[in-house]
Short mmCIF file of N, CA and C and ligand atoms in Angstrom, two decimals:
data_model
loop_
_atom_site.label_atom_id
_atom_site.label_comp_id
_atom_site.label_asym_id
_atom_site.label_seq_id
_atom_site.Cartn_x
_atom_site.Cartn_y
_atom_site.Cartn_z
N MET A 1 -11.35 -15.03 -9.27
CA MET A 1 -12.19 -15.61 -8.22
C MET A 1 -12.00 -14.86 -6.91
N ALA A 2 -13.10 -14.60 -6.22
CA ALA A 2 -13.00 -13.84 -4.97
C ALA A 2 -12.18 -14.62 -3.94
N LEU A 3 -11.26 -13.91 -3.30
CA LEU A 3 -10.43 -14.56 -2.28
C LEU A 3 -11.22 -14.77 -1.00
N LEU A 4 -12.22 -13.92 -0.85
CA LEU A 4 -12.98 -13.94 0.39
C LEU A 4 -14.22 -14.81 0.26
N THR A 5 -14.24 -15.90 0.99
CA THR A 5 -15.42 -16.74 0.95
C THR A 5 -15.83 -17.06 2.38
N GLY A 6 -17.06 -16.83 2.70
CA GLY A 6 -17.54 -17.12 4.05
C GLY A 6 -16.82 -16.28 5.08
N SER A 7 -16.41 -16.93 6.16
CA SER A 7 -15.85 -16.15 7.27
C SER A 7 -14.33 -16.29 7.37
N ASN A 8 -13.71 -16.88 6.33
CA ASN A 8 -12.26 -17.05 6.43
C ASN A 8 -11.53 -15.72 6.32
N ARG A 9 -10.42 -15.62 7.00
CA ARG A 9 -9.60 -14.41 6.91
C ARG A 9 -8.40 -14.66 6.03
N ILE A 10 -7.99 -13.63 5.31
CA ILE A 10 -6.86 -13.78 4.38
C ILE A 10 -5.57 -13.31 5.05
N ASN A 11 -4.54 -14.12 4.92
CA ASN A 11 -3.23 -13.70 5.43
C ASN A 11 -2.61 -12.70 4.48
N ILE A 12 -2.29 -11.53 5.00
CA ILE A 12 -1.67 -10.55 4.10
C ILE A 12 -0.30 -10.10 4.62
N ALA A 13 0.48 -9.57 3.69
CA ALA A 13 1.76 -8.93 4.06
C ALA A 13 1.65 -7.48 3.63
N VAL A 14 2.16 -6.58 4.46
CA VAL A 14 2.19 -5.17 4.10
C VAL A 14 3.65 -4.79 3.84
N PHE A 15 3.88 -4.16 2.68
CA PHE A 15 5.24 -3.74 2.31
C PHE A 15 5.37 -2.24 2.57
N ILE A 16 6.39 -1.85 3.29
CA ILE A 16 6.58 -0.42 3.60
C ILE A 16 8.03 0.00 3.36
N SER A 17 8.21 1.33 3.22
CA SER A 17 9.58 1.85 3.15
C SER A 17 9.80 2.97 4.16
N GLY A 18 8.73 3.54 4.70
CA GLY A 18 8.89 4.74 5.52
C GLY A 18 8.10 4.75 6.81
N THR A 19 7.32 5.79 6.98
CA THR A 19 6.63 6.07 8.25
C THR A 19 5.65 4.99 8.68
N GLY A 20 4.91 4.47 7.74
CA GLY A 20 4.00 3.37 8.07
C GLY A 20 2.66 3.79 8.67
N SER A 21 2.20 5.02 8.39
CA SER A 21 0.91 5.40 8.97
C SER A 21 -0.23 4.59 8.32
N ASN A 22 -0.09 4.28 7.04
CA ASN A 22 -1.10 3.40 6.41
C ASN A 22 -1.04 1.99 7.01
N LEU A 23 0.17 1.53 7.26
CA LEU A 23 0.31 0.22 7.90
C LEU A 23 -0.41 0.23 9.25
N ASN A 24 -0.20 1.27 10.01
CA ASN A 24 -0.84 1.37 11.32
C ASN A 24 -2.37 1.32 11.19
N SER A 25 -2.87 2.04 10.19
CA SER A 25 -4.34 2.03 10.03
C SER A 25 -4.83 0.64 9.57
N LEU A 26 -4.01 -0.05 8.77
CA LEU A 26 -4.40 -1.41 8.34
C LEU A 26 -4.34 -2.39 9.52
N ILE A 27 -3.38 -2.19 10.40
CA ILE A 27 -3.31 -3.08 11.57
C ILE A 27 -4.57 -2.89 12.42
N LYS A 28 -4.96 -1.63 12.61
CA LYS A 28 -6.18 -1.36 13.40
C LYS A 28 -7.38 -2.01 12.73
N PHE A 29 -7.44 -1.88 11.42
CA PHE A 29 -8.53 -2.50 10.65
C PHE A 29 -8.52 -4.01 10.83
N SER A 30 -7.33 -4.60 10.83
CA SER A 30 -7.23 -6.07 10.92
C SER A 30 -7.72 -6.57 12.29
N LYS A 31 -7.72 -5.67 13.27
CA LYS A 31 -8.12 -6.09 14.61
C LYS A 31 -9.63 -5.99 14.84
N LEU A 32 -10.35 -5.42 13.89
CA LEU A 32 -11.80 -5.34 14.03
C LEU A 32 -12.39 -6.74 13.95
N LYS A 33 -13.48 -6.92 14.67
CA LYS A 33 -14.08 -8.26 14.75
C LYS A 33 -14.40 -8.85 13.36
N LYS A 34 -14.93 -7.96 12.50
CA LYS A 34 -15.35 -8.48 11.19
C LYS A 34 -14.32 -8.29 10.09
N SER A 35 -13.09 -7.98 10.48
CA SER A 35 -12.09 -7.73 9.46
C SER A 35 -11.80 -8.99 8.65
N PRO A 36 -11.61 -8.83 7.32
CA PRO A 36 -11.32 -10.01 6.49
C PRO A 36 -9.84 -10.38 6.44
N ILE A 37 -8.99 -9.60 7.15
CA ILE A 37 -7.54 -9.84 6.99
C ILE A 37 -6.82 -10.12 8.31
N ILE A 38 -5.73 -10.86 8.15
CA ILE A 38 -4.77 -11.00 9.24
C ILE A 38 -3.45 -10.48 8.68
N ILE A 39 -2.83 -9.52 9.35
CA ILE A 39 -1.53 -9.05 8.87
C ILE A 39 -0.47 -9.95 9.48
N LYS A 40 0.04 -10.81 8.63
CA LYS A 40 0.96 -11.83 9.14
C LYS A 40 2.41 -11.39 9.04
N MET A 41 2.67 -10.48 8.11
CA MET A 41 4.07 -10.06 7.92
C MET A 41 4.17 -8.61 7.51
N ILE A 42 5.24 -7.97 7.94
CA ILE A 42 5.57 -6.63 7.45
C ILE A 42 6.92 -6.76 6.76
N ILE A 43 6.97 -6.30 5.52
CA ILE A 43 8.19 -6.43 4.73
C ILE A 43 8.69 -5.03 4.37
N SER A 44 9.97 -4.84 4.42
CA SER A 44 10.52 -3.54 4.04
C SER A 44 11.80 -3.70 3.26
N ASN A 45 12.12 -2.68 2.47
CA ASN A 45 13.40 -2.64 1.77
C ASN A 45 14.37 -1.76 2.56
N ASN A 46 13.87 -1.21 3.68
CA ASN A 46 14.65 -0.22 4.41
C ASN A 46 14.64 -0.56 5.90
N TYR A 47 15.79 -0.99 6.39
CA TYR A 47 15.80 -1.42 7.80
C TYR A 47 15.60 -0.25 8.75
N LYS A 48 15.71 0.99 8.19
CA LYS A 48 15.50 2.18 9.03
C LYS A 48 14.06 2.68 8.97
N ALA A 49 13.22 2.00 8.23
CA ALA A 49 11.82 2.47 8.08
C ALA A 49 11.16 2.62 9.46
N LYS A 50 10.64 3.81 9.69
CA LYS A 50 9.99 4.08 10.99
C LYS A 50 8.84 3.13 11.26
N GLY A 51 8.16 2.78 10.18
CA GLY A 51 6.98 1.92 10.30
C GLY A 51 7.28 0.53 10.85
N LEU A 52 8.55 0.14 10.82
CA LEU A 52 8.89 -1.20 11.34
C LEU A 52 8.63 -1.29 12.84
N GLN A 53 8.53 -0.13 13.50
CA GLN A 53 8.21 -0.13 14.94
C GLN A 53 6.87 -0.83 15.21
N PHE A 54 5.95 -0.75 14.23
CA PHE A 54 4.63 -1.36 14.46
C PHE A 54 4.72 -2.88 14.54
N ALA A 55 5.76 -3.43 13.91
CA ALA A 55 5.96 -4.88 14.01
C ALA A 55 6.25 -5.24 15.47
N ASN A 56 7.06 -4.42 16.11
CA ASN A 56 7.39 -4.69 17.52
C ASN A 56 6.18 -4.43 18.41
N ILE A 57 5.51 -3.32 18.17
CA ILE A 57 4.36 -2.96 19.02
C ILE A 57 3.28 -4.03 18.95
N TYR A 58 2.97 -4.47 17.75
CA TYR A 58 1.84 -5.42 17.58
C TYR A 58 2.28 -6.88 17.43
N LYS A 59 3.56 -7.10 17.62
CA LYS A 59 4.10 -8.47 17.53
C LYS A 59 3.77 -9.15 16.20
N ILE A 60 4.12 -8.44 15.15
CA ILE A 60 3.94 -8.98 13.80
C ILE A 60 5.34 -9.28 13.25
N LYS A 61 5.44 -10.39 12.55
CA LYS A 61 6.74 -10.78 11.99
C LYS A 61 7.22 -9.72 10.99
N LYS A 62 8.49 -9.32 11.07
CA LYS A 62 9.02 -8.35 10.09
C LYS A 62 10.27 -8.90 9.43
N LYS A 63 10.44 -8.53 8.18
CA LYS A 63 11.63 -8.95 7.44
C LYS A 63 12.07 -7.81 6.54
N VAL A 64 13.38 -7.64 6.41
CA VAL A 64 13.90 -6.60 5.52
C VAL A 64 14.72 -7.28 4.40
N PHE A 65 14.44 -6.89 3.18
CA PHE A 65 15.18 -7.40 2.02
C PHE A 65 15.58 -6.19 1.18
N ASP A 66 16.69 -6.28 0.43
CA ASP A 66 17.06 -5.06 -0.32
C ASP A 66 16.31 -4.92 -1.64
N PHE A 67 15.67 -5.96 -2.13
CA PHE A 67 14.90 -5.93 -3.39
C PHE A 67 15.77 -5.46 -4.56
N LYS A 68 17.09 -5.68 -4.47
CA LYS A 68 17.97 -5.11 -5.50
C LYS A 68 18.05 -5.96 -6.75
N ASN A 69 17.76 -7.24 -6.63
CA ASN A 69 17.86 -8.11 -7.81
C ASN A 69 16.89 -9.28 -7.69
N THR A 70 16.90 -10.13 -8.72
CA THR A 70 15.96 -11.25 -8.75
C THR A 70 16.17 -12.19 -7.57
N LEU A 71 17.43 -12.34 -7.18
CA LEU A 71 17.72 -13.26 -6.07
C LEU A 71 17.04 -12.75 -4.79
N SER A 72 17.18 -11.46 -4.55
CA SER A 72 16.57 -10.87 -3.36
C SER A 72 15.04 -11.04 -3.42
N GLU A 73 14.47 -10.78 -4.59
CA GLU A 73 13.02 -10.95 -4.74
C GLU A 73 12.60 -12.41 -4.53
N LYS A 74 13.45 -13.32 -5.00
CA LYS A 74 13.13 -14.75 -4.83
C LYS A 74 13.07 -15.10 -3.35
N LYS A 75 13.95 -14.48 -2.57
CA LYS A 75 13.94 -14.71 -1.12
C LYS A 75 12.64 -14.19 -0.51
N VAL A 76 12.18 -13.06 -1.02
CA VAL A 76 10.91 -12.50 -0.51
C VAL A 76 9.77 -13.45 -0.84
N ILE A 77 9.73 -13.92 -2.08
CA ILE A 77 8.66 -14.83 -2.50
C ILE A 77 8.67 -16.10 -1.63
N TYR A 78 9.88 -16.62 -1.41
CA TYR A 78 10.01 -17.81 -0.57
C TYR A 78 9.41 -17.55 0.82
N GLU A 79 9.76 -16.42 1.38
CA GLU A 79 9.29 -16.05 2.73
C GLU A 79 7.76 -15.88 2.75
N LEU A 80 7.24 -15.27 1.71
CA LEU A 80 5.78 -15.04 1.64
C LEU A 80 5.03 -16.37 1.54
N LYS A 81 5.54 -17.25 0.69
CA LYS A 81 4.87 -18.55 0.51
C LYS A 81 4.97 -19.38 1.79
N LYS A 82 6.16 -19.31 2.41
CA LYS A 82 6.37 -20.07 3.65
C LYS A 82 5.37 -19.63 4.73
N ASN A 83 5.03 -18.35 4.70
CA ASN A 83 4.12 -17.82 5.71
C ASN A 83 2.66 -17.81 5.25
N ASP A 84 2.41 -18.47 4.12
CA ASP A 84 1.04 -18.62 3.65
C ASP A 84 0.35 -17.28 3.36
N ILE A 85 1.12 -16.37 2.77
CA ILE A 85 0.57 -15.05 2.45
C ILE A 85 -0.16 -15.12 1.10
N HIS A 86 -1.39 -14.65 1.09
CA HIS A 86 -2.18 -14.72 -0.15
C HIS A 86 -2.49 -13.37 -0.77
N PHE A 87 -2.09 -12.30 -0.09
CA PHE A 87 -2.44 -10.98 -0.59
C PHE A 87 -1.41 -9.98 -0.06
N ILE A 88 -1.03 -9.02 -0.91
CA ILE A 88 0.02 -8.06 -0.53
C ILE A 88 -0.50 -6.63 -0.65
N CYS A 89 -0.29 -5.85 0.38
CA CYS A 89 -0.65 -4.43 0.34
C CYS A 89 0.62 -3.59 0.38
N LEU A 90 0.84 -2.82 -0.68
CA LEU A 90 1.97 -1.90 -0.67
C LEU A 90 1.49 -0.60 -0.03
N ALA A 91 2.25 -0.13 0.95
CA ALA A 91 1.83 1.08 1.67
C ALA A 91 3.05 1.97 1.87
N GLY A 92 3.27 2.85 0.88
CA GLY A 92 4.47 3.68 0.94
C GLY A 92 5.71 2.86 0.68
N PHE A 93 5.57 1.87 -0.20
CA PHE A 93 6.71 1.00 -0.55
C PHE A 93 7.39 1.60 -1.78
N MET A 94 8.67 1.96 -1.65
CA MET A 94 9.32 2.77 -2.67
C MET A 94 10.16 1.99 -3.68
N LYS A 95 9.89 0.70 -3.79
CA LYS A 95 10.63 -0.10 -4.78
C LYS A 95 9.65 -0.56 -5.84
N ILE A 96 10.13 -0.68 -7.07
CA ILE A 96 9.27 -1.20 -8.13
C ILE A 96 9.48 -2.71 -8.21
N LEU A 97 8.40 -3.45 -8.09
CA LEU A 97 8.50 -4.91 -8.12
C LEU A 97 8.65 -5.39 -9.56
N SER A 98 9.42 -6.44 -9.75
CA SER A 98 9.65 -6.93 -11.11
C SER A 98 8.40 -7.63 -11.65
N ARG A 99 8.38 -7.75 -12.97
CA ARG A 99 7.28 -8.43 -13.66
C ARG A 99 7.10 -9.86 -13.10
N SER A 100 8.25 -10.50 -12.87
CA SER A 100 8.17 -11.90 -12.42
C SER A 100 7.64 -11.99 -10.98
N PHE A 101 7.98 -11.04 -10.14
CA PHE A 101 7.44 -11.02 -8.78
C PHE A 101 5.91 -10.87 -8.85
N ILE A 102 5.48 -9.92 -9.67
CA ILE A 102 4.04 -9.63 -9.77
C ILE A 102 3.28 -10.86 -10.29
N LYS A 103 3.92 -11.57 -11.25
CA LYS A 103 3.31 -12.77 -11.81
C LYS A 103 3.01 -13.81 -10.72
N ASN A 104 3.91 -13.88 -9.75
CA ASN A 104 3.74 -14.83 -8.65
C ASN A 104 2.53 -14.53 -7.78
N PHE A 105 2.10 -13.28 -7.79
CA PHE A 105 0.93 -12.88 -6.98
C PHE A 105 -0.06 -12.13 -7.88
N LYS A 106 -0.34 -12.73 -9.00
CA LYS A 106 -1.16 -12.05 -10.02
C LYS A 106 -2.53 -11.66 -9.45
N GLY A 107 -2.86 -10.38 -9.54
CA GLY A 107 -4.16 -9.90 -9.06
C GLY A 107 -4.26 -9.86 -7.54
N LYS A 108 -3.13 -10.06 -6.88
CA LYS A 108 -3.16 -10.12 -5.42
C LYS A 108 -2.23 -9.10 -4.76
N ILE A 109 -1.85 -8.10 -5.54
CA ILE A 109 -1.03 -7.02 -4.96
C ILE A 109 -1.75 -5.71 -5.22
N ILE A 110 -1.93 -4.92 -4.16
CA ILE A 110 -2.56 -3.61 -4.35
C ILE A 110 -1.66 -2.53 -3.74
N ASN A 111 -1.90 -1.30 -4.20
CA ASN A 111 -1.05 -0.19 -3.77
C ASN A 111 -1.90 1.04 -3.52
N ILE A 112 -1.43 1.89 -2.60
CA ILE A 112 -2.11 3.17 -2.40
C ILE A 112 -1.22 4.28 -2.92
N HIS A 113 -1.85 5.21 -3.64
CA HIS A 113 -1.10 6.26 -4.31
C HIS A 113 -1.77 7.62 -4.04
N PRO A 114 -0.96 8.65 -3.71
CA PRO A 114 -1.57 9.93 -3.34
C PRO A 114 -1.89 10.86 -4.51
N SER A 115 -2.72 10.38 -5.43
CA SER A 115 -3.26 11.26 -6.48
C SER A 115 -4.51 10.60 -7.01
N LEU A 116 -5.23 11.37 -7.82
CA LEU A 116 -6.40 10.77 -8.46
C LEU A 116 -5.91 10.16 -9.78
N LEU A 117 -5.44 8.92 -9.69
CA LEU A 117 -4.95 8.25 -10.90
C LEU A 117 -6.07 8.20 -11.94
N PRO A 118 -5.80 8.28 -13.23
CA PRO A 118 -4.48 8.15 -13.86
C PRO A 118 -3.63 9.42 -13.83
N LYS A 119 -4.12 10.46 -13.17
CA LYS A 119 -3.30 11.68 -13.09
C LYS A 119 -2.14 11.49 -12.13
N TYR A 120 -0.99 11.97 -12.48
CA TYR A 120 0.19 12.05 -11.60
C TYR A 120 0.65 10.72 -11.04
N LYS A 121 1.13 9.90 -11.94
CA LYS A 121 1.79 8.66 -11.50
C LYS A 121 3.16 9.03 -10.95
N GLY A 122 3.76 8.16 -10.20
CA GLY A 122 5.12 8.40 -9.70
C GLY A 122 5.17 9.37 -8.54
N LEU A 123 6.27 10.11 -8.46
CA LEU A 123 6.54 10.95 -7.28
C LEU A 123 6.00 12.37 -7.43
N ASN A 124 6.07 13.11 -6.35
CA ASN A 124 5.74 14.56 -6.30
C ASN A 124 4.32 14.88 -6.78
N THR A 125 3.40 14.07 -6.39
CA THR A 125 2.02 14.22 -6.86
C THR A 125 1.37 15.50 -6.32
N TYR A 126 1.71 15.87 -5.09
CA TYR A 126 1.08 17.07 -4.49
C TYR A 126 1.55 18.33 -5.22
N GLU A 127 2.87 18.39 -5.45
CA GLU A 127 3.45 19.53 -6.16
C GLU A 127 2.79 19.68 -7.53
N LYS A 128 2.66 18.55 -8.22
CA LYS A 128 2.12 18.59 -9.59
C LYS A 128 0.69 19.10 -9.60
N ALA A 129 -0.12 18.60 -8.66
CA ALA A 129 -1.54 19.00 -8.62
C ALA A 129 -1.66 20.48 -8.29
N ILE A 130 -0.84 20.97 -7.35
CA ILE A 130 -0.91 22.39 -6.97
C ILE A 130 -0.42 23.26 -8.14
N LYS A 131 0.68 22.84 -8.74
CA LYS A 131 1.26 23.62 -9.84
C LYS A 131 0.29 23.73 -11.02
N ASN A 132 -0.45 22.67 -11.26
CA ASN A 132 -1.40 22.68 -12.37
C ASN A 132 -2.72 23.35 -12.02
N LYS A 133 -2.78 23.89 -10.81
CA LYS A 133 -3.98 24.57 -10.32
C LYS A 133 -5.22 23.68 -10.38
N ASP A 134 -5.03 22.41 -10.07
CA ASP A 134 -6.17 21.49 -10.01
C ASP A 134 -7.07 21.88 -8.85
N LYS A 135 -8.36 21.63 -9.03
CA LYS A 135 -9.30 21.93 -7.93
C LYS A 135 -9.25 20.83 -6.87
N TYR A 136 -9.00 19.61 -7.36
CA TYR A 136 -9.00 18.46 -6.46
C TYR A 136 -7.74 17.63 -6.64
N SER A 137 -7.32 17.04 -5.54
CA SER A 137 -6.37 15.95 -5.62
C SER A 137 -7.05 14.79 -4.90
N GLY A 138 -6.25 13.88 -4.35
CA GLY A 138 -6.89 12.78 -3.62
C GLY A 138 -5.99 11.57 -3.57
N CYS A 139 -6.60 10.42 -3.39
CA CYS A 139 -5.82 9.19 -3.31
C CYS A 139 -6.56 8.06 -4.02
N THR A 140 -5.77 7.07 -4.41
CA THR A 140 -6.29 5.95 -5.19
C THR A 140 -5.71 4.66 -4.67
N VAL A 141 -6.52 3.62 -4.58
CA VAL A 141 -5.97 2.28 -4.37
C VAL A 141 -6.20 1.50 -5.67
N HIS A 142 -5.14 0.83 -6.10
CA HIS A 142 -5.23 0.13 -7.39
C HIS A 142 -4.47 -1.19 -7.34
N PHE A 143 -4.85 -2.09 -8.24
CA PHE A 143 -4.09 -3.33 -8.38
C PHE A 143 -2.73 -2.99 -9.00
N VAL A 144 -1.74 -3.79 -8.67
CA VAL A 144 -0.40 -3.53 -9.19
C VAL A 144 -0.17 -4.41 -10.42
N ASN A 145 0.21 -3.75 -11.51
CA ASN A 145 0.67 -4.52 -12.67
C ASN A 145 2.08 -4.06 -13.01
N SER A 146 2.60 -4.48 -14.16
CA SER A 146 4.02 -4.21 -14.39
C SER A 146 4.30 -2.76 -14.76
N LYS A 147 3.26 -1.95 -14.99
CA LYS A 147 3.50 -0.53 -15.28
C LYS A 147 3.24 0.30 -14.03
N LEU A 148 4.08 1.25 -13.76
CA LEU A 148 3.99 2.05 -12.53
C LEU A 148 2.63 2.75 -12.36
N ASP A 149 2.00 2.49 -11.24
CA ASP A 149 0.74 3.16 -10.86
C ASP A 149 -0.33 3.08 -11.96
N SER A 150 -0.36 1.97 -12.67
CA SER A 150 -1.26 1.89 -13.83
C SER A 150 -2.28 0.77 -13.76
N GLY A 151 -2.27 -0.04 -12.72
CA GLY A 151 -3.21 -1.16 -12.65
C GLY A 151 -4.64 -0.70 -12.41
N LYS A 152 -5.55 -1.65 -12.50
CA LYS A 152 -6.98 -1.36 -12.36
C LYS A 152 -7.28 -0.65 -11.03
N ILE A 153 -8.06 0.42 -11.14
CA ILE A 153 -8.39 1.20 -9.94
C ILE A 153 -9.46 0.49 -9.12
N ILE A 154 -9.25 0.43 -7.81
CA ILE A 154 -10.23 -0.19 -6.91
C ILE A 154 -11.14 0.88 -6.32
N ASN A 155 -10.56 1.91 -5.75
CA ASN A 155 -11.37 3.04 -5.26
C ASN A 155 -10.53 4.31 -5.15
N GLN A 156 -11.24 5.42 -5.05
CA GLN A 156 -10.56 6.71 -4.98
C GLN A 156 -11.29 7.64 -4.03
N LYS A 157 -10.58 8.60 -3.48
CA LYS A 157 -11.24 9.63 -2.68
C LYS A 157 -10.68 10.99 -3.11
N LYS A 158 -11.62 11.91 -3.40
CA LYS A 158 -11.21 13.25 -3.79
C LYS A 158 -10.91 14.09 -2.56
N VAL A 159 -9.93 14.96 -2.66
CA VAL A 159 -9.65 15.92 -1.59
C VAL A 159 -9.51 17.30 -2.24
N LYS A 160 -10.24 18.27 -1.72
CA LYS A 160 -10.22 19.61 -2.32
C LYS A 160 -8.87 20.28 -2.07
N ILE A 161 -8.36 20.95 -3.08
CA ILE A 161 -7.12 21.71 -2.90
C ILE A 161 -7.50 23.14 -2.53
N ASN A 162 -7.00 23.60 -1.40
CA ASN A 162 -7.30 24.96 -0.95
C ASN A 162 -6.32 25.96 -1.53
N LYS A 163 -6.75 27.22 -1.52
CA LYS A 163 -5.95 28.29 -2.11
C LYS A 163 -4.53 28.35 -1.55
N PHE A 164 -4.42 28.15 -0.25
CA PHE A 164 -3.11 28.33 0.37
C PHE A 164 -2.39 27.00 0.65
N ASP A 165 -2.85 25.93 0.02
CA ASP A 165 -2.21 24.64 0.25
C ASP A 165 -0.76 24.63 -0.22
N THR A 166 0.06 24.00 0.58
CA THR A 166 1.43 23.67 0.15
C THR A 166 1.44 22.16 -0.04
N PRO A 167 2.46 21.61 -0.68
CA PRO A 167 2.50 20.14 -0.81
C PRO A 167 2.34 19.46 0.55
N GLU A 168 2.89 20.08 1.59
CA GLU A 168 2.84 19.47 2.93
C GLU A 168 1.43 19.47 3.51
N THR A 169 0.73 20.61 3.40
CA THR A 169 -0.62 20.67 3.99
C THR A 169 -1.57 19.75 3.21
N LEU A 170 -1.38 19.73 1.90
CA LEU A 170 -2.23 18.86 1.07
C LEU A 170 -1.96 17.38 1.39
N ALA A 171 -0.68 17.04 1.51
CA ALA A 171 -0.30 15.65 1.81
C ALA A 171 -0.95 15.19 3.11
N LYS A 172 -0.96 16.08 4.09
CA LYS A 172 -1.53 15.73 5.40
C LYS A 172 -3.01 15.40 5.28
N ARG A 173 -3.74 16.24 4.53
CA ARG A 173 -5.19 15.99 4.39
C ARG A 173 -5.46 14.74 3.56
N ILE A 174 -4.63 14.51 2.56
CA ILE A 174 -4.83 13.30 1.74
C ILE A 174 -4.56 12.05 2.57
N LEU A 175 -3.52 12.12 3.40
CA LEU A 175 -3.15 10.95 4.21
C LEU A 175 -4.30 10.52 5.13
N ILE A 176 -5.02 11.50 5.67
CA ILE A 176 -6.16 11.17 6.54
C ILE A 176 -7.18 10.34 5.75
N GLN A 177 -7.38 10.72 4.50
CA GLN A 177 -8.33 9.98 3.65
C GLN A 177 -7.77 8.61 3.27
N GLU A 178 -6.46 8.54 3.07
CA GLU A 178 -5.84 7.25 2.72
C GLU A 178 -6.14 6.20 3.78
N HIS A 179 -6.10 6.65 5.03
CA HIS A 179 -6.30 5.71 6.13
C HIS A 179 -7.71 5.10 6.14
N LYS A 180 -8.66 5.82 5.53
CA LYS A 180 -10.02 5.27 5.42
C LYS A 180 -10.18 4.48 4.11
N LEU A 181 -9.54 5.00 3.08
CA LEU A 181 -9.72 4.40 1.75
C LEU A 181 -9.12 3.00 1.66
N TYR A 182 -7.96 2.80 2.29
CA TYR A 182 -7.26 1.53 2.11
C TYR A 182 -8.05 0.33 2.66
N PRO A 183 -8.56 0.42 3.89
CA PRO A 183 -9.37 -0.72 4.38
C PRO A 183 -10.57 -1.00 3.47
N ALA A 184 -11.23 0.07 3.01
CA ALA A 184 -12.40 -0.13 2.14
C ALA A 184 -11.98 -0.80 0.83
N ALA A 185 -10.81 -0.42 0.34
CA ALA A 185 -10.31 -1.02 -0.91
C ALA A 185 -10.02 -2.50 -0.72
N ILE A 186 -9.50 -2.84 0.43
CA ILE A 186 -9.18 -4.26 0.69
C ILE A 186 -10.46 -5.09 0.66
N ILE A 187 -11.47 -4.60 1.34
CA ILE A 187 -12.75 -5.33 1.35
C ILE A 187 -13.23 -5.52 -0.09
N LYS A 188 -13.18 -4.44 -0.86
CA LYS A 188 -13.66 -4.53 -2.24
C LYS A 188 -12.78 -5.47 -3.08
N ALA A 189 -11.48 -5.32 -2.97
CA ALA A 189 -10.57 -6.15 -3.79
C ALA A 189 -10.71 -7.63 -3.47
N LEU A 190 -10.91 -7.94 -2.21
CA LEU A 190 -11.02 -9.35 -1.84
C LEU A 190 -12.33 -9.97 -2.27
N SER A 191 -13.32 -9.14 -2.54
CA SER A 191 -14.59 -9.74 -2.95
C SER A 191 -14.81 -9.68 -4.46
N LEU A 192 -13.82 -9.17 -5.19
CA LEU A 192 -13.97 -9.10 -6.66
C LEU A 192 -13.82 -10.48 -7.30
C1 GRF B 201 1.34 7.66 1.33
O1 GRF B 201 1.03 8.98 0.95
C2 GRF B 201 1.08 6.72 0.19
O2 GRF B 201 0.02 7.11 -0.62
C3 GRF B 201 2.35 6.80 -0.59
O3 GRF B 201 3.37 6.92 0.37
C4 GRF B 201 2.83 7.48 1.57
C5 GRF B 201 3.12 6.52 2.66
O4 GRF B 201 2.81 7.03 3.93
N1 GRF B 201 2.47 5.68 -1.48
P1 GRF B 201 2.88 6.09 5.21
O5 GRF B 201 4.27 5.47 5.23
O6 GRF B 201 1.82 5.07 5.10
O7 GRF B 201 2.69 7.03 6.37
#
């Protein structure tokens, strides 16, 4: 059932582990007049994550959990439910969520991944695409299920690989596209 009905906004939590540039773009998106989301919480497994600065800048509640075991995950679920969170966006979140965590938010967790899935699940996607002499790489937003980077694809954007691309130059160009793709994916996912 579509989460988005009429003009109501959905409370979401964004999970991060690092820089948080996708988080920043989602915050900007959430501030648009017609945005369907309110970012109510930022969650991280890493108290040193640079992206946590956006919680302070934009006055969004932040919480850090180690996600090391079921107990830690249970605390996260408790916090999410307490804050009335109905949808979760993983944005550079480097922990694998357990089957039971995912069950609690079935069909309500999405992730952004820097490759054209199903190609190159997991890490080092830029290196793999360059090494295989692919013409294109890109990014994908997909629903999260219990298999890594394997849930239903919501949307994708292709990015051309140039002759002299290094993993770093390619990553930079893909990231620019990620910042546009993620908001569009949220709109689509919420209306499915
Ligand atoms: C992005 O490339 C995303 O696709 C991947 O991790 C990176 C996170 O970047 N999952 P940022 O923290 O949003 O800047």
